[in-house]
Tab-separated table of N, CA, C and O in Angstrom:
chain	number	residue	atom	x	y	z
K	10	MET	N	0.794	-1.219	0.012
K	10	MET	CA	0.045	0.024	0.051
K	10	MET	C	0.904	1.295	0.019
K	10	MET	O	0.566	2.187	-0.705
K	11	GLN	N	1.966	1.278	0.821
K	11	GLN	CA	2.811	2.380	0.850
K	11	GLN	C	3.405	2.740	-0.455
K	11	GLN	O	3.663	3.858	-0.851
K	12	ARG	N	3.905	1.617	-1.114
K	12	ARG	CA	4.566	1.752	-2.399
K	12	ARG	C	3.500	2.370	-3.511
K	12	ARG	O	3.860	3.284	-4.284
K	13	LYS	N	2.273	1.820	-3.449
K	13	LYS	CA	1.207	2.406	-4.365
K	13	LYS	C	1.054	4.001	-4.005
K	13	LYS	O	0.998	4.745	-4.876
K	14	LEU	N	0.832	4.327	-2.797
K	14	LEU	CA	0.701	5.715	-2.473
K	14	LEU	C	1.887	6.615	-2.796
K	14	LEU	O	1.697	7.703	-3.375
K	15	SER	N	3.105	6.076	-2.646
K	15	SER	CA	4.234	6.838	-3.017
K	15	SER	C	4.402	7.068	-4.504
K	15	SER	O	4.891	8.038	-4.957
K	16	CYS	N	3.830	6.079	-5.296
K	16	CYS	CA	3.890	6.378	-6.752
K	16	CYS	C	2.816	7.261	-7.178
K	16	CYS	O	3.051	8.072	-8.094
K	17	GLU	N	1.677	7.185	-6.597
K	17	GLU	CA	0.574	8.133	-6.930
K	17	GLU	C	0.729	9.511	-6.389
K	17	GLU	O	0.286	10.536	-7.064
K	18	PHE	N	1.394	9.627	-5.212
K	18	PHE	CA	1.510	10.960	-4.577
K	18	PHE	C	2.995	11.058	-4.225
K	18	PHE	O	3.341	10.789	-3.111
K	19	PRO	N	3.811	11.493	-5.086
K	19	PRO	CA	5.293	11.584	-4.835
K	19	PRO	C	5.512	12.576	-3.742
K	19	PRO	O	4.623	13.568	-3.550
K	20	SER	N	6.599	12.466	-3.006
K	20	SER	CA	6.887	13.388	-1.876
K	20	SER	C	7.160	14.762	-2.367
K	20	SER	O	7.656	14.995	-3.368
K	21	ALA	N	6.684	15.714	-1.504
K	21	ALA	CA	6.964	17.139	-1.866
K	21	ALA	C	8.496	17.349	-1.521
K	21	ALA	O	9.015	16.705	-0.676
K	22	SER	N	9.065	18.243	-2.309
K	22	SER	CA	10.463	18.649	-2.052
K	22	SER	C	10.646	19.546	-0.802
K	22	SER	O	11.605	19.471	-0.238
K	23	LYS	N	9.535	20.253	-0.486
K	23	LYS	CA	9.583	21.126	0.662
K	23	LYS	C	8.276	21.062	1.415
K	23	LYS	O	7.211	20.901	0.822
K	24	LEU	N	8.489	21.214	2.736
K	24	LEU	CA	7.189	21.234	3.609
K	24	LEU	C	7.420	22.420	4.579
K	24	LEU	O	8.354	22.414	5.318
K	25	ALA	N	6.412	23.314	4.573
K	25	ALA	CA	6.377	24.386	5.487
K	25	ALA	C	5.350	24.202	6.490
K	25	ALA	O	4.218	23.970	6.268
K	26	LEU	N	5.788	24.157	7.784
K	26	LEU	CA	4.904	24.010	8.894
K	26	LEU	C	4.585	25.397	9.527
K	26	LEU	O	5.549	26.109	9.940
K	27	LEU	N	3.408	25.778	9.546
K	27	LEU	CA	2.984	27.133	10.099
K	27	LEU	C	2.657	26.937	11.577
K	27	LEU	O	1.636	26.179	11.820
K	28	ALA	N	3.287	27.597	12.467
K	28	ALA	CA	3.040	27.386	13.896
K	28	ALA	C	3.201	28.713	14.628
K	28	ALA	O	4.099	29.125	15.206
K	29	PRO	N	2.024	29.560	14.537
K	29	PRO	CA	2.081	30.841	15.151
K	29	PRO	C	2.200	30.837	16.723
K	29	PRO	O	2.678	31.847	17.256
K	30	ARG	N	1.664	29.808	17.301
K	30	ARG	CA	1.612	29.786	18.775
K	30	ARG	C	2.845	29.154	19.314
K	30	ARG	O	3.376	28.225	18.674
K	31	PRO	N	3.491	29.613	20.317
K	31	PRO	CA	4.755	29.017	20.918
K	31	PRO	C	4.720	27.579	21.092
K	31	PRO	O	5.684	26.925	20.826
K	32	GLU	N	3.684	27.026	21.745
K	32	GLU	CA	3.584	25.591	22.102
K	32	GLU	C	3.499	24.730	20.854
K	32	GLU	O	4.154	23.662	20.715
K	33	VAL	N	2.849	25.310	19.769
K	33	VAL	CA	2.736	24.586	18.462
K	33	VAL	C	4.141	24.669	17.860
K	33	VAL	O	4.632	23.703	17.174
K	34	PHE	N	4.800	25.787	17.882
K	34	PHE	CA	6.068	25.973	17.261
K	34	PHE	C	7.097	24.915	17.788
K	34	PHE	O	7.779	24.239	17.033
K	35	VAL	N	7.054	24.726	19.111
K	35	VAL	CA	8.057	23.744	19.754
K	35	VAL	C	7.705	22.308	19.213
K	35	VAL	O	8.610	21.622	18.877
K	36	LEU	N	6.463	22.030	19.221
K	36	LEU	CA	6.103	20.626	18.756
K	36	LEU	C	6.484	20.436	17.191
K	36	LEU	O	6.993	19.450	16.843
K	37	ALA	N	6.234	21.521	16.395
K	37	ALA	CA	6.540	21.387	15.065
K	37	ALA	C	8.127	21.376	14.783
K	37	ALA	O	8.543	20.554	13.988
K	38	ARG	N	8.914	22.015	15.638
K	38	ARG	CA	10.321	21.930	15.624
K	38	ARG	C	10.793	20.419	15.995
K	38	ARG	O	11.759	19.924	15.356
K	39	ILE	N	10.158	19.935	16.970
K	39	ILE	CA	10.470	18.536	17.336
K	39	ILE	C	10.122	17.559	16.228
K	39	ILE	O	11.085	16.749	15.915
K	40	PHE	N	9.054	17.789	15.566
K	40	PHE	CA	8.772	16.933	14.319
K	40	PHE	C	9.854	17.069	13.313
K	40	PHE	O	10.312	16.165	12.740
K	41	GLU	N	10.116	18.369	13.008
K	41	GLU	CA	11.079	18.657	11.960
K	41	GLU	C	12.400	18.099	12.227
K	41	GLU	O	12.998	17.444	11.394
K	42	GLN	N	12.917	18.034	13.396
K	42	GLN	CA	14.258	17.483	13.792
K	42	GLN	C	14.127	15.928	13.731
K	42	GLN	O	15.154	15.329	13.267
K	43	SER	N	13.045	15.443	14.142
K	43	SER	CA	12.978	13.884	14.091
K	43	SER	C	12.732	13.416	12.769
K	43	SER	O	13.114	12.206	12.417
K	44	ALA	N	12.165	14.142	11.929
K	44	ALA	CA	11.817	13.707	10.491
K	44	ALA	C	12.901	14.015	9.528
K	44	ALA	O	12.919	13.347	8.417
K	45	GLN	N	13.739	14.787	9.807
K	45	GLN	CA	14.778	15.208	8.796
K	45	GLN	C	15.713	14.102	8.281
K	45	GLN	O	16.135	14.113	7.131
K	46	ASP	N	15.919	13.141	9.082
K	46	ASP	CA	16.837	12.036	8.663
K	46	ASP	C	15.939	10.877	8.023
K	46	ASP	O	16.497	9.921	7.507
K	47	HIS	N	14.638	10.975	8.028
K	47	HIS	CA	13.752	9.905	7.454
K	47	HIS	C	12.869	10.236	6.271
K	47	HIS	O	12.410	9.433	5.699
K	48	LEU	N	12.903	11.555	5.964
K	48	LEU	CA	12.041	12.040	4.866
K	48	LEU	C	12.954	12.756	3.904
K	48	LEU	O	13.943	13.479	4.193
K	49	PRO	N	12.693	12.565	2.539
K	49	PRO	CA	13.502	13.207	1.447
K	49	PRO	C	13.046	14.638	1.343
K	49	PRO	O	13.378	15.299	0.273
K	50	THR	N	12.311	15.245	2.210
K	50	THR	CA	11.661	16.444	2.049
K	50	THR	C	12.408	17.528	3.062
K	50	THR	O	12.635	17.207	4.116
K	51	GLU	N	12.587	18.666	2.424
K	51	GLU	CA	13.049	19.675	3.284
K	51	GLU	C	12.035	20.374	4.084
K	51	GLU	O	10.965	20.879	3.564
K	52	ILE	N	12.231	20.345	5.407
K	52	ILE	CA	11.088	20.803	6.243
K	52	ILE	C	11.575	22.010	7.037
K	52	ILE	O	12.793	22.070	7.507
K	53	ASP	N	10.668	23.017	7.165
K	53	ASP	CA	11.098	24.172	7.980
K	53	ASP	C	9.830	24.657	8.687
K	53	ASP	O	8.757	24.359	8.269
K	54	VAL	N	9.969	25.315	9.861
K	54	VAL	CA	8.832	25.716	10.724
K	54	VAL	C	8.854	27.282	10.722
K	54	VAL	O	9.959	27.836	10.876
K	55	PHE	N	7.660	27.861	10.537
K	55	PHE	CA	7.547	29.275	10.470
K	55	PHE	C	6.448	29.746	11.401
K	55	PHE	O	5.471	29.155	11.642
K	56	ARG	N	6.724	31.003	11.969
K	56	ARG	CA	5.648	31.701	12.742
K	56	ARG	C	4.807	32.520	11.897
K	56	ARG	O	3.608	32.964	12.262
K	57	ASP	N	5.222	32.907	10.666
K	57	ASP	CA	4.493	33.814	9.805
K	57	ASP	C	4.139	33.099	8.497
K	57	ASP	O	5.000	32.564	7.793
K	58	ASP	N	2.946	33.324	7.970
K	58	ASP	CA	2.521	32.767	6.859
K	58	ASP	C	3.258	33.189	5.643
K	58	ASP	O	3.611	32.458	4.662
K	59	ALA	N	3.621	34.532	5.513
K	59	ALA	CA	4.350	35.050	4.384
K	59	ALA	C	5.697	34.385	4.328
K	59	ALA	O	6.189	34.124	3.233
K	60	ASP	N	6.339	34.230	5.402
K	60	ASP	CA	7.640	33.539	5.392
K	60	ASP	C	7.584	32.109	4.950
K	60	ASP	O	8.426	31.573	4.149
K	61	ALA	N	6.473	31.493	5.389
K	61	ALA	CA	6.350	29.990	4.944
K	61	ALA	C	6.083	29.935	3.416
K	61	ALA	O	6.636	29.062	2.705
K	62	LEU	N	5.274	30.874	2.847
K	62	LEU	CA	5.028	30.893	1.465
K	62	LEU	C	6.305	31.280	0.754
K	62	LEU	O	6.602	30.594	-0.258
K	63	GLU	N	7.064	32.133	1.104
K	63	GLU	CA	8.366	32.462	0.508
K	63	GLU	C	9.258	31.264	0.409
K	63	GLU	O	9.884	30.939	-0.600
K	64	PHE	N	9.308	30.501	1.538
K	64	PHE	CA	10.139	29.225	1.591
K	64	PHE	C	9.673	28.243	0.493
K	64	PHE	O	10.460	27.623	-0.130
K	65	LEU	N	8.402	28.226	0.187
K	65	LEU	CA	7.779	27.295	-0.721
K	65	LEU	C	7.923	27.937	-2.176
K	65	LEU	O	7.553	27.199	-3.117
K	66	GLY	N	8.357	29.118	-2.347
K	66	GLY	CA	8.486	29.692	-3.571
K	66	GLY	C	7.266	30.561	-4.114
K	66	GLY	O	7.103	30.752	-5.282
K	67	PHE	N	6.501	30.964	-3.108
K	67	PHE	CA	5.270	31.699	-3.570
K	67	PHE	C	5.362	33.113	-2.868
K	67	PHE	O	5.902	33.285	-1.740
K	68	ALA	N	4.819	34.081	-3.482
K	68	ALA	CA	4.608	35.397	-2.928
K	68	ALA	C	3.265	35.498	-2.259
K	68	ALA	O	2.298	35.156	-2.863
K	69	ALA	N	3.248	36.070	-1.095
K	69	ALA	CA	1.967	36.108	-0.328
K	69	ALA	C	0.881	36.903	-1.125
K	69	ALA	O	-0.246	36.550	-1.220
K	70	GLU	N	1.353	37.957	-1.919
K	70	GLU	CA	0.423	38.696	-2.731
K	70	GLU	C	-0.161	37.905	-3.813
K	70	GLU	O	-1.385	37.985	-4.128
K	71	GLU	N	0.573	37.039	-4.354
K	71	GLU	CA	0.039	36.114	-5.466
K	71	GLU	C	-0.970	35.164	-4.957
K	71	GLU	O	-1.952	34.897	-5.622
K	72	VAL	N	-0.788	34.567	-3.778
K	72	VAL	CA	-1.650	33.730	-3.118
K	72	VAL	C	-2.924	34.433	-2.788
K	72	VAL	O	-4.103	33.927	-3.109
K	73	ASP	N	-2.843	35.591	-2.274
K	73	ASP	CA	-4.096	36.398	-1.955
K	73	ASP	C	-4.862	36.679	-3.172
K	73	ASP	O	-6.126	36.540	-3.196
K	74	GLU	N	-4.222	37.070	-4.324
K	74	GLU	CA	-4.902	37.509	-5.559
K	74	GLU	C	-5.542	36.092	-6.074
K	74	GLU	O	-6.750	36.178	-6.553
K	75	PHE	N	-4.893	34.999	-6.099
K	75	PHE	CA	-5.446	33.726	-6.478
K	75	PHE	C	-6.765	33.333	-5.735
K	75	PHE	O	-7.741	33.049	-6.294
K	76	VAL	N	-6.650	33.460	-4.362
K	76	VAL	CA	-7.733	33.082	-3.463
K	76	VAL	C	-8.994	33.976	-3.794
K	76	VAL	O	-10.026	33.572	-3.908
K	77	ASN	N	-8.689	35.351	-3.887
K	77	ASN	CA	-9.746	36.294	-4.251
K	77	ASN	C	-10.319	36.002	-5.600
K	77	ASN	O	-11.572	36.193	-5.810
K	78	SER	N	-9.625	35.600	-6.600
K	78	SER	CA	-10.184	35.258	-7.896
K	78	SER	C	-11.063	33.963	-7.857
K	78	SER	O	-11.975	34.002	-8.637
K	79	LEU	N	-10.928	33.150	-6.925
K	79	LEU	CA	-11.831	32.011	-6.857
K	79	LEU	C	-13.262	32.488	-6.577
K	79	LEU	O	-14.195	31.938	-7.002
K	80	GLY	N	-13.388	33.486	-5.659
K	80	GLY	CA	-14.731	33.988	-5.294
K	80	GLY	C	-15.452	34.748	-6.396
K	80	GLY	O	-16.586	34.929	-6.367
K	81	GLU	N	-14.669	35.240	-7.325
K	81	GLU	CA	-15.148	36.026	-8.423
K	81	GLU	C	-15.634	35.232	-9.637
K	81	GLU	O	-16.194	35.692	-10.575
K	82	GLY	N	-15.276	33.885	-9.592
K	82	GLY	CA	-15.685	33.014	-10.711
K	82	GLY	C	-14.865	33.172	-11.919
K	82	GLY	O	-15.300	32.789	-13.087
K	83	ARG	N	-13.749	33.860	-11.892
K	83	ARG	CA	-12.914	34.030	-13.030
K	83	ARG	C	-12.109	32.815	-13.424
K	83	ARG	O	-11.924	31.995	-12.508
K	84	GLU	N	-11.849	32.590	-14.588
K	84	GLU	CA	-11.076	31.434	-15.189
K	84	GLU	C	-9.709	31.753	-14.701
K	84	GLU	O	-9.115	32.952	-14.708
K	85	LEU	N	-8.960	30.662	-14.389
K	85	LEU	CA	-7.609	30.785	-13.974
K	85	LEU	C	-6.673	30.699	-15.129
K	85	LEU	O	-6.915	29.948	-16.152
K	86	SER	N	-5.629	31.589	-15.189
K	86	SER	CA	-4.733	31.541	-16.304
K	86	SER	C	-3.519	30.674	-16.118
K	86	SER	O	-3.309	30.295	-15.031
């Protein structure tokens, strides 16, 4: 089953964990540290969503524009 899932859904190259609260940030960092030797994914933890998006290669303004366009019923380019 795991092999089938990994073929159908390949691993992401980057994973941004958003953890704005201190206790969540600590838990996310523990996960990041324990997973780094077991996953082929670059993982980082962020307190701010704009920083997380930048890490993933997106500009926060572009994401906001995209989300707003969904409510307007415009076709995506």
